[in-house]
Coordinates of C-alpha atoms in Angstrom, one line a residue:
X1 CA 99.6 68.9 97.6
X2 CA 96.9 67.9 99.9
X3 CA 94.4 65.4 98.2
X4 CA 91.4 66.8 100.3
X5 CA 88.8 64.0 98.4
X6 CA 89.4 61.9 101.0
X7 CA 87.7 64.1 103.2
X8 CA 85.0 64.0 100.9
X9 CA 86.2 67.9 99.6
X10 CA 85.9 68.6 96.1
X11 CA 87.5 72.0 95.8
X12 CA 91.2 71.0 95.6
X13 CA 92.1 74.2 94.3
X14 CA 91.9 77.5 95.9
X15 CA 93.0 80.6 94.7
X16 CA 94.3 82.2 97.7
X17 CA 96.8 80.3 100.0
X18 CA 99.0 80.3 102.5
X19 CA 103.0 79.8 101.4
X20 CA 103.5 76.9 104.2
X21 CA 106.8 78.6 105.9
X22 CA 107.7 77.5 109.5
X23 CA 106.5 80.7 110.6
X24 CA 102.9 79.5 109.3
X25 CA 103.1 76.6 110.6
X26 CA 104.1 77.9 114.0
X27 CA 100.8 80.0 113.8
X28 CA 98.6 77.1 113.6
X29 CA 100.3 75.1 115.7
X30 CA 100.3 78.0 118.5
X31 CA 96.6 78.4 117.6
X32 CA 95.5 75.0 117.5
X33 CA 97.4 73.9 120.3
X34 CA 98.7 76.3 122.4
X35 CA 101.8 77.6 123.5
X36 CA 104.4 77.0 126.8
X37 CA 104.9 79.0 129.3
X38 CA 107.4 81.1 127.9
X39 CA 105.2 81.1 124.3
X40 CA 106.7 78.5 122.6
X41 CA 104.1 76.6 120.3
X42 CA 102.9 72.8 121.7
X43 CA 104.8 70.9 119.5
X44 CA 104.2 68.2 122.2
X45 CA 101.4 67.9 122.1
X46 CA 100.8 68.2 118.4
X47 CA 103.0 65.0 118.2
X48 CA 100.9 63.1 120.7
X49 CA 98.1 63.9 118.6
X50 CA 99.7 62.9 115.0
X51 CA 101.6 59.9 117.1
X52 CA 104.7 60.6 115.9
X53 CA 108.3 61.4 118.5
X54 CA 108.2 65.2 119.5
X55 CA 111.6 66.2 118.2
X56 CA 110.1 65.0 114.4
X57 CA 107.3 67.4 114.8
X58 CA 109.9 70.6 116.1
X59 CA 111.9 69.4 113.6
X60 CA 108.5 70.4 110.8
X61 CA 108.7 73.8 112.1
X62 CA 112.4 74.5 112.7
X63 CA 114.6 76.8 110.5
X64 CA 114.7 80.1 109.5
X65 CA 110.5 81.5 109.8
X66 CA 110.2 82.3 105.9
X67 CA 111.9 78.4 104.8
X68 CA 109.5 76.2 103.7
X69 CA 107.7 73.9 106.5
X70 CA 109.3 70.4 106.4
X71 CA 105.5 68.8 107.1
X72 CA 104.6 65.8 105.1
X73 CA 101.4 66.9 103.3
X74 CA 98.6 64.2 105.3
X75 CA 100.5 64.9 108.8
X76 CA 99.4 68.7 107.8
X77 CA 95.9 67.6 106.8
X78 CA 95.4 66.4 110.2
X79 CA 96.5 69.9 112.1
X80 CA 93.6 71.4 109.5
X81 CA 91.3 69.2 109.3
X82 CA 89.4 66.2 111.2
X83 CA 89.3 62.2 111.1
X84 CA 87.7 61.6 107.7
X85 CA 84.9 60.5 108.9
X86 CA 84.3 63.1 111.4
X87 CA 84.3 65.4 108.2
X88 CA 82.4 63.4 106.3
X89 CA 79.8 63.1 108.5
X90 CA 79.8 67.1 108.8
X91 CA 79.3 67.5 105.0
X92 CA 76.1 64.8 105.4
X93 CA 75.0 67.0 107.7
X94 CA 74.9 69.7 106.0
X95 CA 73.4 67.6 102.9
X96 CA 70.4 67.1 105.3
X97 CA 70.4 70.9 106.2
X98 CA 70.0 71.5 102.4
X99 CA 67.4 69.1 101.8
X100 CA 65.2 70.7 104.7
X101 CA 65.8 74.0 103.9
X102 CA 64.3 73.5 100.4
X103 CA 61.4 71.9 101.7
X104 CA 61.1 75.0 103.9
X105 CA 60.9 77.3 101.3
X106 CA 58.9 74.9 98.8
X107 CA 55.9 75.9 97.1
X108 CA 52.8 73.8 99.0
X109 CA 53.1 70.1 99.1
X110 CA 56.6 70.0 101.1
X111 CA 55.8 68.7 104.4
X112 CA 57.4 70.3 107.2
X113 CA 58.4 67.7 110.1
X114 CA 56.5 68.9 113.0
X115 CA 59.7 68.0 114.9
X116 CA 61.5 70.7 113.3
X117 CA 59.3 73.2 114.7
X118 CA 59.0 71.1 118.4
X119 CA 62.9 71.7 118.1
X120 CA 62.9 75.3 117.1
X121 CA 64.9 74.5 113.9
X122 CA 61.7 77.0 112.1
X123 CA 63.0 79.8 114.4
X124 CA 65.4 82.2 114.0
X125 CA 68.6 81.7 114.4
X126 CA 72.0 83.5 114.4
X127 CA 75.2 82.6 113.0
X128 CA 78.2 84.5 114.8
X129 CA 82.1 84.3 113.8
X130 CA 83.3 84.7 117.3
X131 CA 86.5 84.9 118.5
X132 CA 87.8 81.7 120.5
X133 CA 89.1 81.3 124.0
X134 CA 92.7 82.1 123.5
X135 CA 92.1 84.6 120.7
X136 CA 94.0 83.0 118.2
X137 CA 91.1 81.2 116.0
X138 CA 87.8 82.4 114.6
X139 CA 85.2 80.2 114.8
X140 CA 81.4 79.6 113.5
X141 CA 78.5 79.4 116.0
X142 CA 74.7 79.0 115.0
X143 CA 72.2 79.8 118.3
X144 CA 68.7 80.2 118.4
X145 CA 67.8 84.3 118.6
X146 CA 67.0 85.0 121.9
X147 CA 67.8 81.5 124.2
X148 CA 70.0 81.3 127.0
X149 CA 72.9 80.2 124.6
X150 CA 72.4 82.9 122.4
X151 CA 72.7 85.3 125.9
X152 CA 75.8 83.1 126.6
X153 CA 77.8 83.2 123.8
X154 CA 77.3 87.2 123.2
X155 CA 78.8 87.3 126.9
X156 CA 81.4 85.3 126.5
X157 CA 82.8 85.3 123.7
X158 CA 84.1 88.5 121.2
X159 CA 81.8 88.3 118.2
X160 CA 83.6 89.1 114.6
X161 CA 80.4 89.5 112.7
X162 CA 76.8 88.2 112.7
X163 CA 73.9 87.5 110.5
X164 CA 70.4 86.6 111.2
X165 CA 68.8 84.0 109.3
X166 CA 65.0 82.7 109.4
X167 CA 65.9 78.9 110.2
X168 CA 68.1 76.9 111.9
X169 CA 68.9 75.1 109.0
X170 CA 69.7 78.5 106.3
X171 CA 72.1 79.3 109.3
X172 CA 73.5 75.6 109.0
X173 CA 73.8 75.8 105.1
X174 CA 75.5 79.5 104.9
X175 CA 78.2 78.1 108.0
X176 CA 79.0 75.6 106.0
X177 CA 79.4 77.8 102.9
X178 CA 82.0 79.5 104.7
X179 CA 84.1 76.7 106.1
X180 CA 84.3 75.4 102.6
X181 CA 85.5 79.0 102.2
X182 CA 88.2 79.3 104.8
X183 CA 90.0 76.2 102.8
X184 CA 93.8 76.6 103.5
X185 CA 93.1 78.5 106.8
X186 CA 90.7 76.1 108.1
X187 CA 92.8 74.5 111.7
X188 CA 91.1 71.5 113.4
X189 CA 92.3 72.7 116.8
X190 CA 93.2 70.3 119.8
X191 CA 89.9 70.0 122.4
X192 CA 92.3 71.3 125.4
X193 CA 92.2 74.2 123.4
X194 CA 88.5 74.2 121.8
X195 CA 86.0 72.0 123.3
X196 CA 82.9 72.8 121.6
X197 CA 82.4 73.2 117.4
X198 CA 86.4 72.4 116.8
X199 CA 85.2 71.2 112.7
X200 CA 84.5 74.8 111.7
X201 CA 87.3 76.9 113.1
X202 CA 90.1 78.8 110.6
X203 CA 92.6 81.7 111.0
X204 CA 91.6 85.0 110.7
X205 CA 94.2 85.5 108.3
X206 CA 91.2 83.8 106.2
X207 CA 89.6 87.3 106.4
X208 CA 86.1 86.2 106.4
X209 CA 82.7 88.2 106.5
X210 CA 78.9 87.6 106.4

């Protein structure tokens, strides 16, 4: 068992999970890092990242596809999730998202930063579950309706599902709802494979939907 509080998570319990079997494991690792030339999954460079000798980490997937992954539980945390305090200065983040947003939608006597609207936070804004560039993750985008990222993104990436919200920062606060809610399918993929927004990515096995 994976003790997430150390990511500053406090659902440790979910009722849905994956049985880690080296076929799993193969997924996210194929996912999260890529595959060969002939489609083998990265296991190299899966132990460059976790610094450990490459034939340990084939050795975490090898065996028969449904036998249980031999993965020490905190070198898996690290192929799902990022450095702690990457994640935990995600989930502050979000904290300050929160705190905005009920200011926003306060009765009078909330003041609004003016930078929020110089910024366009106040605008809407779209959250999309779009498909990344190898196909094999879903991932969470938020873009202001109508900019030239918004354009962008629709072009270039397949988009799962969508949902409009009236801020910036509801967009932010629902995102974050759903990464909490991907749990156990949540991968913190390698940034050869995802560059941009690699903290809120999952497999679609998590069978999210707005």
């Amino acid at each position: 068992m994976i003790d997430y509080r150390q990511w500053g998570l406090e659902q440790l319990e979910w009722g849905r999970r994956p049985r880690w079997t080296a076929s799993h494991l193969h997924a996210v690792v194929a996912a999260g890092y890529g595959v060969d030339s002939v489609g083998r999954p990265r296991w190299d460079l899966v132990a460059e990242e976790l610094g450990v000798a490459e034939s340990t980490a084939r050795r975490w997937g090898a065996g028969p596809p449904r036998r249980r992954a031999q993965i020490p539980p905190m070198r898996l945390a690290r192929l799902m999730l990022p450095p702690i305090e990457d994640e935990r200065r995600r989930l502050q983040r979000v904290e300050h998202s929160q705190s905005c947003l009920d200011r926003v939608r306060a009765p009078r006597g909330k003041r609004i930063d003016p930078m929020w609207r110089s910024r366009g936070w106040l605008e809407p804004h779209a959250l999309l579950l779009v498909q990344t560039a190898r196909g094999q993750l879903v991932q969470g985008r938020i873009t202001r309706i109508g900019s030239k990222g918004h354009a962008t993104l629709l072009y270039r990436r397949p988009v799962i599902a969508a949902a409009n919200f009236a801020t910036a920062f509801a967009a932010q606060v629902t995102l974050a709802q759903i990464v909490e809610q991907s749990g156990p399918w949540r991968v913190y993929p390698s940034g050869r494979v995802v560059t941009e927004s690699r903290q809120q990515c999952w497999l679609p096995e998590a069978d999210i939907a707005l």
